[in-house]
PDB file of C-alpha atoms and ligand atoms in Angstrom:
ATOM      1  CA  UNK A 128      61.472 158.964 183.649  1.00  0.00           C
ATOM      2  CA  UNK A 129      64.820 159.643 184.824  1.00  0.00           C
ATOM      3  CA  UNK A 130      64.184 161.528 188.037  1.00  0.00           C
ATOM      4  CA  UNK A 131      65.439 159.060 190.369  1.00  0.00           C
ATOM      5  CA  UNK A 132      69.177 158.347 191.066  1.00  0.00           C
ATOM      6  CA  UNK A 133      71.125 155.920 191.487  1.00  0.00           C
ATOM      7  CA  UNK A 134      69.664 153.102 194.126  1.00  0.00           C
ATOM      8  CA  UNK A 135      71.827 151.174 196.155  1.00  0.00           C
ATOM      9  CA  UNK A 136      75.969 150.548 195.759  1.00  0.00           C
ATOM     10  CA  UNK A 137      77.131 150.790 192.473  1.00  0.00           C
ATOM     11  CA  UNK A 138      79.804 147.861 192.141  1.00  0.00           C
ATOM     12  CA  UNK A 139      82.931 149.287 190.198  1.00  0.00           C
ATOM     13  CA  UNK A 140      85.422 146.826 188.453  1.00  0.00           C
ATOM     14  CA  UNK A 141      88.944 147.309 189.537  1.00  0.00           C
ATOM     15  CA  UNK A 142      90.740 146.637 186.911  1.00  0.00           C
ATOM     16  CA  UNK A 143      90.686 148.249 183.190  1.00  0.00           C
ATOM     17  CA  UNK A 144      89.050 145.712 180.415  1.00  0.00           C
ATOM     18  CA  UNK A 145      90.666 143.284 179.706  1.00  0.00           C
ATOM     19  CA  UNK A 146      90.209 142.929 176.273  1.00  0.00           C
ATOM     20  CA  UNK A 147      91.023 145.619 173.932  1.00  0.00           C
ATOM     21  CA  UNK A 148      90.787 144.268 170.211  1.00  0.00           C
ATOM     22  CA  UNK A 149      90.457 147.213 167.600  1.00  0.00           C
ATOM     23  CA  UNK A 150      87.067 147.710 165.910  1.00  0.00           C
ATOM     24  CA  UNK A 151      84.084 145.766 167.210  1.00  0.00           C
ATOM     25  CA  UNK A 152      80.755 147.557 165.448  1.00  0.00           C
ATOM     26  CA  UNK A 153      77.256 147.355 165.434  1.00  0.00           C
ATOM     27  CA  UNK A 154      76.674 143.236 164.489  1.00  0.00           C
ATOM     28  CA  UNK A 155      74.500 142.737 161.493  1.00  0.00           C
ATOM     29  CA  UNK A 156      71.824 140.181 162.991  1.00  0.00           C
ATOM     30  CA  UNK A 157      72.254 136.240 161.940  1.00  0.00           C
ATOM     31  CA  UNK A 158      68.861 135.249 160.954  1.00  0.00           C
ATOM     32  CA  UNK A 159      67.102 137.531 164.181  1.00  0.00           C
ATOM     33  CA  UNK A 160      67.431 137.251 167.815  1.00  0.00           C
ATOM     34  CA  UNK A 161      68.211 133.594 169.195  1.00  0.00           C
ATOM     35  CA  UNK A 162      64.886 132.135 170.999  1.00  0.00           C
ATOM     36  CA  UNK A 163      66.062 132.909 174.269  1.00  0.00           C
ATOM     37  CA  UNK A 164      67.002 136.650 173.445  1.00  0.00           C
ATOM     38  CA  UNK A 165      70.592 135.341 174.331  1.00  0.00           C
ATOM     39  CA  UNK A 166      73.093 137.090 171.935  1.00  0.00           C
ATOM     40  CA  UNK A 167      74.251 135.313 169.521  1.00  0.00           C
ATOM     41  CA  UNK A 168      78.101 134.399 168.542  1.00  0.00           C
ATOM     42  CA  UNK A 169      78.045 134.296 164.885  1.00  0.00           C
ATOM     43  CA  UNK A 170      77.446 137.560 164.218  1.00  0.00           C
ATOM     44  CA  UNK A 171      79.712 139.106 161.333  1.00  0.00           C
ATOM     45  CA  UNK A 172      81.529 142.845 161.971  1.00  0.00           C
ATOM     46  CA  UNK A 173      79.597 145.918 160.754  1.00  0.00           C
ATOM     47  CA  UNK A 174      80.727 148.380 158.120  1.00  0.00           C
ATOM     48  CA  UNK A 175      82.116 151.036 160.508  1.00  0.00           C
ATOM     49  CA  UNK A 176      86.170 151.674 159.959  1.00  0.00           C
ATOM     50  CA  UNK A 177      88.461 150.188 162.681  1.00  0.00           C
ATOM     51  CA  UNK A 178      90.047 152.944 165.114  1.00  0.00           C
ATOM     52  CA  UNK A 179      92.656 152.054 167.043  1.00  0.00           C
ATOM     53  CA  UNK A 180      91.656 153.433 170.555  1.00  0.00           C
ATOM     54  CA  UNK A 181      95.433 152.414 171.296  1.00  0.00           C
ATOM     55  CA  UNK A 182      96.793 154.573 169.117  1.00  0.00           C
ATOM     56  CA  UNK A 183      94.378 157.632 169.239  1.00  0.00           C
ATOM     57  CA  UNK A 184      92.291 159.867 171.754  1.00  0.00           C
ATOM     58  CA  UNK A 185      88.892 157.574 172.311  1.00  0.00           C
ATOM     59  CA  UNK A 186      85.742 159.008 174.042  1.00  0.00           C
ATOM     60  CA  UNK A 187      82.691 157.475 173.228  1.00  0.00           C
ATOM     61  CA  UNK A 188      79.564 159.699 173.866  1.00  0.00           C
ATOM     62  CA  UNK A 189      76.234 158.098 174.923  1.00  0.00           C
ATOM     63  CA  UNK A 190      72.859 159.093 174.587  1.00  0.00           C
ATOM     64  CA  UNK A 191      70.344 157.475 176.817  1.00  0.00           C
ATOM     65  CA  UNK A 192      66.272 156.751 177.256  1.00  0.00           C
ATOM     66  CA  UNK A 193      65.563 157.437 173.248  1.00  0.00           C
ATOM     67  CA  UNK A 194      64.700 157.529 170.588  1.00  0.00           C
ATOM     68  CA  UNK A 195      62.586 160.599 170.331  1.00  0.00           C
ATOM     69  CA  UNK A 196      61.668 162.484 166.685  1.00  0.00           C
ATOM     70  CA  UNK A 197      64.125 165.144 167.914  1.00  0.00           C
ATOM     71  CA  UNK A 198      66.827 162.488 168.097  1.00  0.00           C
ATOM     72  CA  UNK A 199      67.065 163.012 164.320  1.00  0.00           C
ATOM     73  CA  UNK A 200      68.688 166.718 164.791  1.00  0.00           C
ATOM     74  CA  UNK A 201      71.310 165.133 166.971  1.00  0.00           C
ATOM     75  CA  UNK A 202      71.937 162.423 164.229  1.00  0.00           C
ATOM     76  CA  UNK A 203      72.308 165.635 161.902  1.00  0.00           C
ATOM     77  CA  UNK A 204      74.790 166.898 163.830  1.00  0.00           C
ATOM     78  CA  UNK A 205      76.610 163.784 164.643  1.00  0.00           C
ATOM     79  CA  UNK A 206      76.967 163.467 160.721  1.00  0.00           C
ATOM     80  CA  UNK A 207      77.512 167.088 159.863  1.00  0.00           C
ATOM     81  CA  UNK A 208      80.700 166.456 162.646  1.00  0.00           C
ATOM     82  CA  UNK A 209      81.512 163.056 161.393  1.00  0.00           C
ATOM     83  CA  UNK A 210      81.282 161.633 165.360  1.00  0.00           C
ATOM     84  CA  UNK A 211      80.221 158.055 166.373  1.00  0.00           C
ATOM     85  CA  UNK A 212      77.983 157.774 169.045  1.00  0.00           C
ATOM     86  CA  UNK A 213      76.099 155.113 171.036  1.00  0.00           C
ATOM     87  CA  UNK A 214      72.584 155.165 171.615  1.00  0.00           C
ATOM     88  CA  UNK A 215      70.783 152.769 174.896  1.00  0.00           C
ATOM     89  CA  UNK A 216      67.103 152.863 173.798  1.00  0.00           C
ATOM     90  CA  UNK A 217      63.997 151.954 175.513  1.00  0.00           C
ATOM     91  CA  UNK A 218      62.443 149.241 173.691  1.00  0.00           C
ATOM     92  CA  UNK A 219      59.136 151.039 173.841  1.00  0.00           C
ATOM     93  CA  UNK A 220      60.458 154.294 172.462  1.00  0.00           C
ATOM     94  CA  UNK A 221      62.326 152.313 169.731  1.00  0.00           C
ATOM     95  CA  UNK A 222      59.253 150.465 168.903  1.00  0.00           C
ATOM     96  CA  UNK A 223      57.686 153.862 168.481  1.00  0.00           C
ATOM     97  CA  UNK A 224      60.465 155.243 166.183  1.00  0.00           C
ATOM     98  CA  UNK A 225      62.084 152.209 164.373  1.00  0.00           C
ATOM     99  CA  UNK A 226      63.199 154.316 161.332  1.00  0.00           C
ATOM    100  CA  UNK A 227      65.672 156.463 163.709  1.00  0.00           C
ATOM    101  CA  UNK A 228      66.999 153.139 164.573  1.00  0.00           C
ATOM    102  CA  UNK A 229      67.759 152.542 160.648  1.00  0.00           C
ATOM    103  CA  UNK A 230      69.334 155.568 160.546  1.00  0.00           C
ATOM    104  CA  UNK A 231      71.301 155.053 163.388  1.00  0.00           C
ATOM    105  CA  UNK A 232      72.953 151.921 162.467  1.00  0.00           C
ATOM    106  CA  UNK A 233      73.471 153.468 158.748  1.00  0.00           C
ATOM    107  CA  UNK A 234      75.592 155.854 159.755  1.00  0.00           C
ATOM    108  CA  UNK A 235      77.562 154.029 161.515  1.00  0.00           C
ATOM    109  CA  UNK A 236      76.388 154.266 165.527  1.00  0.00           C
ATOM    110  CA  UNK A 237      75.957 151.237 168.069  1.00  0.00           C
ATOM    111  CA  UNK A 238      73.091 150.613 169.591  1.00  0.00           C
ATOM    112  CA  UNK A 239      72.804 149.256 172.873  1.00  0.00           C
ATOM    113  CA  UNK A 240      69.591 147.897 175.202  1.00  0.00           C
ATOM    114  CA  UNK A 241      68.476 150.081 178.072  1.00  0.00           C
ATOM    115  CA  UNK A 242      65.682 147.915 178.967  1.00  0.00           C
ATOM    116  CA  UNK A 243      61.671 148.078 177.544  1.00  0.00           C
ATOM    117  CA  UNK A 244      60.115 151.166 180.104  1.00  0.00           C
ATOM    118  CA  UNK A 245      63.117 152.155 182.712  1.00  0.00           C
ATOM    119  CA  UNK A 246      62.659 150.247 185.405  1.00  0.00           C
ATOM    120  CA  UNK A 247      64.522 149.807 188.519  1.00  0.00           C
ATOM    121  CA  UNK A 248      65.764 146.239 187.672  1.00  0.00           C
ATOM    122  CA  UNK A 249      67.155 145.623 190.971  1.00  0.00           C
ATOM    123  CA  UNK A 250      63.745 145.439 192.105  1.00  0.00           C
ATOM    124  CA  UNK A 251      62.484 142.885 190.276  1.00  0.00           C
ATOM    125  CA  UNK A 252      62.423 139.001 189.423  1.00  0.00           C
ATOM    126  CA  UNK A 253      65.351 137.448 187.800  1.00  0.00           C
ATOM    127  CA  UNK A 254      62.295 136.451 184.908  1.00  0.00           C
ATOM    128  CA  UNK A 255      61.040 140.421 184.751  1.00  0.00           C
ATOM    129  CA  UNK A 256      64.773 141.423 184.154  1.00  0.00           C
ATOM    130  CA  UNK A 257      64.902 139.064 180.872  1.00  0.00           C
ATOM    131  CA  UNK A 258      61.625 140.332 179.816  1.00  0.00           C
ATOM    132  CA  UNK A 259      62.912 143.865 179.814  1.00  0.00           C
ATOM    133  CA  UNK A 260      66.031 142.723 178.339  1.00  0.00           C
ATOM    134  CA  UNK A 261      64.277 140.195 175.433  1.00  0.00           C
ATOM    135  CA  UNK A 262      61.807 142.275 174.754  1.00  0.00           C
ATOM    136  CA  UNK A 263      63.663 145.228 173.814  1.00  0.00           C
ATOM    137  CA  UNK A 264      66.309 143.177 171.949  1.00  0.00           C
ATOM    138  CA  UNK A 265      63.797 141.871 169.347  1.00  0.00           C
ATOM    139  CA  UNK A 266      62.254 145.288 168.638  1.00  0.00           C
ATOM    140  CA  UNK A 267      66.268 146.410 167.928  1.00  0.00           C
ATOM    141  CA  UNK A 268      66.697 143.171 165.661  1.00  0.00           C
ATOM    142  CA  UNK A 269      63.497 144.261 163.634  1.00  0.00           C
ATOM    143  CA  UNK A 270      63.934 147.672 163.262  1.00  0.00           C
ATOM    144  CA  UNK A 271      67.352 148.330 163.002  1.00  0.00           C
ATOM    145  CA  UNK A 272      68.820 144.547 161.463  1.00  0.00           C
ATOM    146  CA  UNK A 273      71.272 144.659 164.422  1.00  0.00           C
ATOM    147  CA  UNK A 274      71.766 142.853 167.390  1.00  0.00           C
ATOM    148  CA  UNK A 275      72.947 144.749 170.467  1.00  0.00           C
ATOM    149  CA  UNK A 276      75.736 143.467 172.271  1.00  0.00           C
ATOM    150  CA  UNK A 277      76.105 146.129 175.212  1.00  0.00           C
ATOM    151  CA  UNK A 278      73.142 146.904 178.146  1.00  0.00           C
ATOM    152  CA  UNK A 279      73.306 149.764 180.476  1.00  0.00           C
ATOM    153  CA  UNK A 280      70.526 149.499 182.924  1.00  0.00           C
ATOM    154  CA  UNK A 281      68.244 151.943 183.985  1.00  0.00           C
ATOM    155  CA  UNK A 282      69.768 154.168 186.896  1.00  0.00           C
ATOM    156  CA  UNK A 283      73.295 152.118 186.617  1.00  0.00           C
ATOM    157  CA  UNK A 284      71.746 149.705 188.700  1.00  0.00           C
ATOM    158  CA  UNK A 285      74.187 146.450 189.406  1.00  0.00           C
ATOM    159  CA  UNK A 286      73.126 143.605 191.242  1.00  0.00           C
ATOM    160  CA  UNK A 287      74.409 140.061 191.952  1.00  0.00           C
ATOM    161  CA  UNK A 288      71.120 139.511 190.277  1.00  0.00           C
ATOM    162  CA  UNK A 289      71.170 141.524 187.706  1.00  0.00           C
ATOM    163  CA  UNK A 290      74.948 140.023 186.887  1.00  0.00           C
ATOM    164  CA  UNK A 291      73.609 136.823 186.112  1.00  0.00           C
ATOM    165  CA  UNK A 292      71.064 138.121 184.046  1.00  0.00           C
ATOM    166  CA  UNK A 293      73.334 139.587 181.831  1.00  0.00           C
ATOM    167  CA  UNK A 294      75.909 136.827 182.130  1.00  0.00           C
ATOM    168  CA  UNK A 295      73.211 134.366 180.697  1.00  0.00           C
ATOM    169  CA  UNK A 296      72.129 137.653 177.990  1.00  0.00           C
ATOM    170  CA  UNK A 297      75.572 137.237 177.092  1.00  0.00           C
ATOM    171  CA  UNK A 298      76.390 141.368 177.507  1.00  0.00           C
ATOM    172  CA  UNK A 299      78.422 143.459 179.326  1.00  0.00           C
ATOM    173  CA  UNK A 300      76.492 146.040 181.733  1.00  0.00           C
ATOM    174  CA  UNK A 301      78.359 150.108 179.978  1.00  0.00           C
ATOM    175  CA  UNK A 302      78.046 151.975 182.940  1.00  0.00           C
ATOM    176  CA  UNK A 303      80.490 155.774 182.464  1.00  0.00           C
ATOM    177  CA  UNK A 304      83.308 158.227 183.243  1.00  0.00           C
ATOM    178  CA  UNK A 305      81.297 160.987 182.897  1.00  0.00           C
ATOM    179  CA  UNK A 306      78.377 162.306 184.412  1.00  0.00           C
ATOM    180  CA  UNK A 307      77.472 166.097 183.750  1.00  0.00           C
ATOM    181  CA  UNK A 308      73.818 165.073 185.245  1.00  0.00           C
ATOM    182  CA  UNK A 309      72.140 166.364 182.223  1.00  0.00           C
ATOM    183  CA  UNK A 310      68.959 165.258 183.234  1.00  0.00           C
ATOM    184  CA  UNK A 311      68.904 167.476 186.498  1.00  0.00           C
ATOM    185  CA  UNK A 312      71.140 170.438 185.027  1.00  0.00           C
ATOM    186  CA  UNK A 313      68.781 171.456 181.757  1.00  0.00           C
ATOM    187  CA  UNK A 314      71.546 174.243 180.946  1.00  0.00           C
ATOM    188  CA  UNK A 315      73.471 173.638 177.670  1.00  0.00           C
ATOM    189  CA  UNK A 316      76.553 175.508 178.627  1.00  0.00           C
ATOM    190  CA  UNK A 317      76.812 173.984 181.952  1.00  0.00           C
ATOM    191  CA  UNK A 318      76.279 170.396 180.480  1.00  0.00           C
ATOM    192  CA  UNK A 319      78.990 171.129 177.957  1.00  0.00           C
ATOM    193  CA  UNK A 320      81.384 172.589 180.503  1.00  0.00           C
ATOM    194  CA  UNK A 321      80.858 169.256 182.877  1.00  0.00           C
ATOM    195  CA  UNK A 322      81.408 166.871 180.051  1.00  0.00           C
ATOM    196  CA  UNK A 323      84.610 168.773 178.296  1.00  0.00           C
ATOM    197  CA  UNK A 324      86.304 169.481 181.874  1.00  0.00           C
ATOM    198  CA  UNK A 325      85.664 165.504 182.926  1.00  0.00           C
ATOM    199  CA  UNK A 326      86.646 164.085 179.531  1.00  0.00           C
ATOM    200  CA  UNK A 327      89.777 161.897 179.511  1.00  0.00           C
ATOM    201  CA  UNK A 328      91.100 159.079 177.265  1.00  0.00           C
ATOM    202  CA  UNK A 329      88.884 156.427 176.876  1.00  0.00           C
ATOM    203  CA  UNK A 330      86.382 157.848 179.179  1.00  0.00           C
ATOM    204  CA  UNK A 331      82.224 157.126 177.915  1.00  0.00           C
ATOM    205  CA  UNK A 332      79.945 159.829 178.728  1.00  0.00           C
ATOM    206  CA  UNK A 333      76.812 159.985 179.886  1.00  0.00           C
ATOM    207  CA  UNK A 334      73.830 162.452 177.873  1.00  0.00           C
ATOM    208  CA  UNK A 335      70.293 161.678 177.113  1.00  0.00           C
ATOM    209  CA  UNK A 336      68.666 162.579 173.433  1.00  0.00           C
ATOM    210  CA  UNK A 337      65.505 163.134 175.045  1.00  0.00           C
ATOM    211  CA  UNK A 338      66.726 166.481 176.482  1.00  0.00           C
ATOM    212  CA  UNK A 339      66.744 169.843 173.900  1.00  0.00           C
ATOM    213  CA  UNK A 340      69.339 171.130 176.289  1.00  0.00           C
ATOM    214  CA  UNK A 341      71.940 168.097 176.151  1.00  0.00           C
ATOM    215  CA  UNK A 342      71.084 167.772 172.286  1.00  0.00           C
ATOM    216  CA  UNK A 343      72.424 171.568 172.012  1.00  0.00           C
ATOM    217  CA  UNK A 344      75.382 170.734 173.833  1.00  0.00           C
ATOM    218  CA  UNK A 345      76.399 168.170 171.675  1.00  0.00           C
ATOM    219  CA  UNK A 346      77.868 170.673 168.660  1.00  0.00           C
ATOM    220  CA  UNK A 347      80.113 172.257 171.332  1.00  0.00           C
ATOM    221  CA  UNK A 348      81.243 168.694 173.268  1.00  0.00           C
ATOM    222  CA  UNK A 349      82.176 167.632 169.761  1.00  0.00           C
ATOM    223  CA  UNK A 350      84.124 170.888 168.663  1.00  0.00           C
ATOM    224  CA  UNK A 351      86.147 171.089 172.488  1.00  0.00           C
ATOM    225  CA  UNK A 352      86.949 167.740 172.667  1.00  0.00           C
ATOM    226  CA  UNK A 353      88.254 167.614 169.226  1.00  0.00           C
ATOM    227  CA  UNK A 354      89.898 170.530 169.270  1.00  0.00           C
ATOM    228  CA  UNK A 355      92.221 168.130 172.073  1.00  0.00           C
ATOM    229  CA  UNK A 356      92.740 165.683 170.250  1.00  0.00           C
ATOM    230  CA  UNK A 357      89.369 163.220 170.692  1.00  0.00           C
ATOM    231  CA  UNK A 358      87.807 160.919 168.287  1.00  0.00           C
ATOM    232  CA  UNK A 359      84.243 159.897 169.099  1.00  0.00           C
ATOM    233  CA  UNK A 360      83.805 156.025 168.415  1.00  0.00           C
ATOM    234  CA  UNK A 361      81.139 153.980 169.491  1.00  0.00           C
ATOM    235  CA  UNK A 362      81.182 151.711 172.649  1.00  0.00           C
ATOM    236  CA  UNK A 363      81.905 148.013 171.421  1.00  0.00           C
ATOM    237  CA  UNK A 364      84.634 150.178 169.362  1.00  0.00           C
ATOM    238  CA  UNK A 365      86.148 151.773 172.844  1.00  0.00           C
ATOM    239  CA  UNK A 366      85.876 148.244 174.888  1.00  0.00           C
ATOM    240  CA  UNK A 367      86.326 146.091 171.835  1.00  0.00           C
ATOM    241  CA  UNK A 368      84.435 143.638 170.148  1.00  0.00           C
ATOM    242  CA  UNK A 369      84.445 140.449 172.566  1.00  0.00           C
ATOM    243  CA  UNK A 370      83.684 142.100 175.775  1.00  0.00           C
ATOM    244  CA  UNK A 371      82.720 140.183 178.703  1.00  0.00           C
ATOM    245  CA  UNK A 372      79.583 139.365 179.681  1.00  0.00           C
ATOM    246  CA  UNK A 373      78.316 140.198 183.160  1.00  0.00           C
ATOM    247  CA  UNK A 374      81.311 142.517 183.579  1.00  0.00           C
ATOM    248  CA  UNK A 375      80.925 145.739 184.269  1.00  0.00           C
ATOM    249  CA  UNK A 376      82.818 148.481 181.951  1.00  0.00           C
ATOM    250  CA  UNK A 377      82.975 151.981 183.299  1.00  0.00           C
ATOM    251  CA  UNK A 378      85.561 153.384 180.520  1.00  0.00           C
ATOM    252  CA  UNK A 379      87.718 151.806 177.956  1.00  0.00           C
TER     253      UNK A 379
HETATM  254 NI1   NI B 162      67.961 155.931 181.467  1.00  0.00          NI
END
């Protein structure tokens, strides 16, 4: 599902974020997804503790294309290390698995939308796009109680299309710092080596759950980076909670 790379120009924002307000968590949904699948503004903040990714060492570490029943070992080890991460599902795997997505959001990880079945959106209608988008979005709302507030497309694809897509969505597109290609490399130590050798302040990396090998590098990313000085918070807590929609965020 994740054999192809990246299609076309990736468009990279030149400046950092511009907003950078503390906290920002998983939003508990206000009465469901908005009619439209737009996102909507009165969401109330999470339970998750503020970190100051001003003041500390931020990485955020992001597992894509899940959830699988294996995703449940990582969340193990993600609580037996105390480390927020950030999961883009695939609506169709998260309509197969919706108590992972519970879990998840109990233990305090964001979830973002990755799209329903991983297509290339630049390829398709401005109308397809939404679908993807809506469609996963509600099955996040009902499983999980939380509406997503972050999309990273399938493949990193950017578009002036997709843009306005996401503009009108009302999220930012997470693309990341760091890319061990985890889905090409299936070796745990050479995964782990990539990620802990790339990893700087603020950077989000790039892993997918549905790989044994990148879920057994996880333990050792966690125990390296900390062992510098990292703390492992979620996305919306690395860009902050108002982020802008459209834009493109490639670190915090
Ligand atoms: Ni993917």
């Amino acid at each position: 599902m994740i054999v192809a790379v990246l299609a076309g120009a990736i468009m990279v924002p030149s400046e950092a974020p511009e907003v950078r307000a503390a906290g920002g968590y998983p939003m508990k949904a206000a009465g469901g997804a908005a009619p439209n699948g737009a996102i909507s503004a009165t969401n109330s903040p999470g339970t998750v503790a503020p970190v100051n990714c001003r003041k500390v060492k931020c990485v955020a570490l992001t597992f894509d294309d899940g959830p699988v029943p294996q995703t449940v070992n990582l969340l193990n080890v993600l609580k037996k290390y105390n480390a927020k991460a950030t999961f883009f599902v695939l609506g169709s795997q998260a309509q197969a698995h919706r108590p992972i997505l519970r879990r998840m959001v109990a233990e305090g990880h964001a979830i973002g939308n990755h799209s329903w079945s991983h297509p290339q959106l630049g390829r398709m209608s401005a109308s397809a796009i939404r679908s993807q988008l809506n469609r996963t979005q509600s099955v996040i709302v009902s499983a999980a109680g939380v509406q997503p507030r972050i999309v990273r497309t399938p493949y990193g694809q950017m578009s002036p299309k997709i843009r306005k897509t996401l503009v009108k969505f009302g999220a930012p597109m997470i693309f990341w710092t760091v890319d061990p290609l985890d889905w090409k490399y299936r070796n745990t130590t050479k995964v782990t080596n990539a990620v802990v050798r790339a990893a700087r302040r603020n950077s989000i990396i790039l892993l997918h759950d549905i790989h044994p090998t990148s879920r057994a590098a996880v333990p050792a990313i966690i125990a390296k980076l900390r062992a510098k000085g990292y703390v492992f918070v979620t996305v919306p807590q690395l860009i902050g909670s108002h982020p802008t929609a459209g834009k493109m965020y490639v670190h915090g």
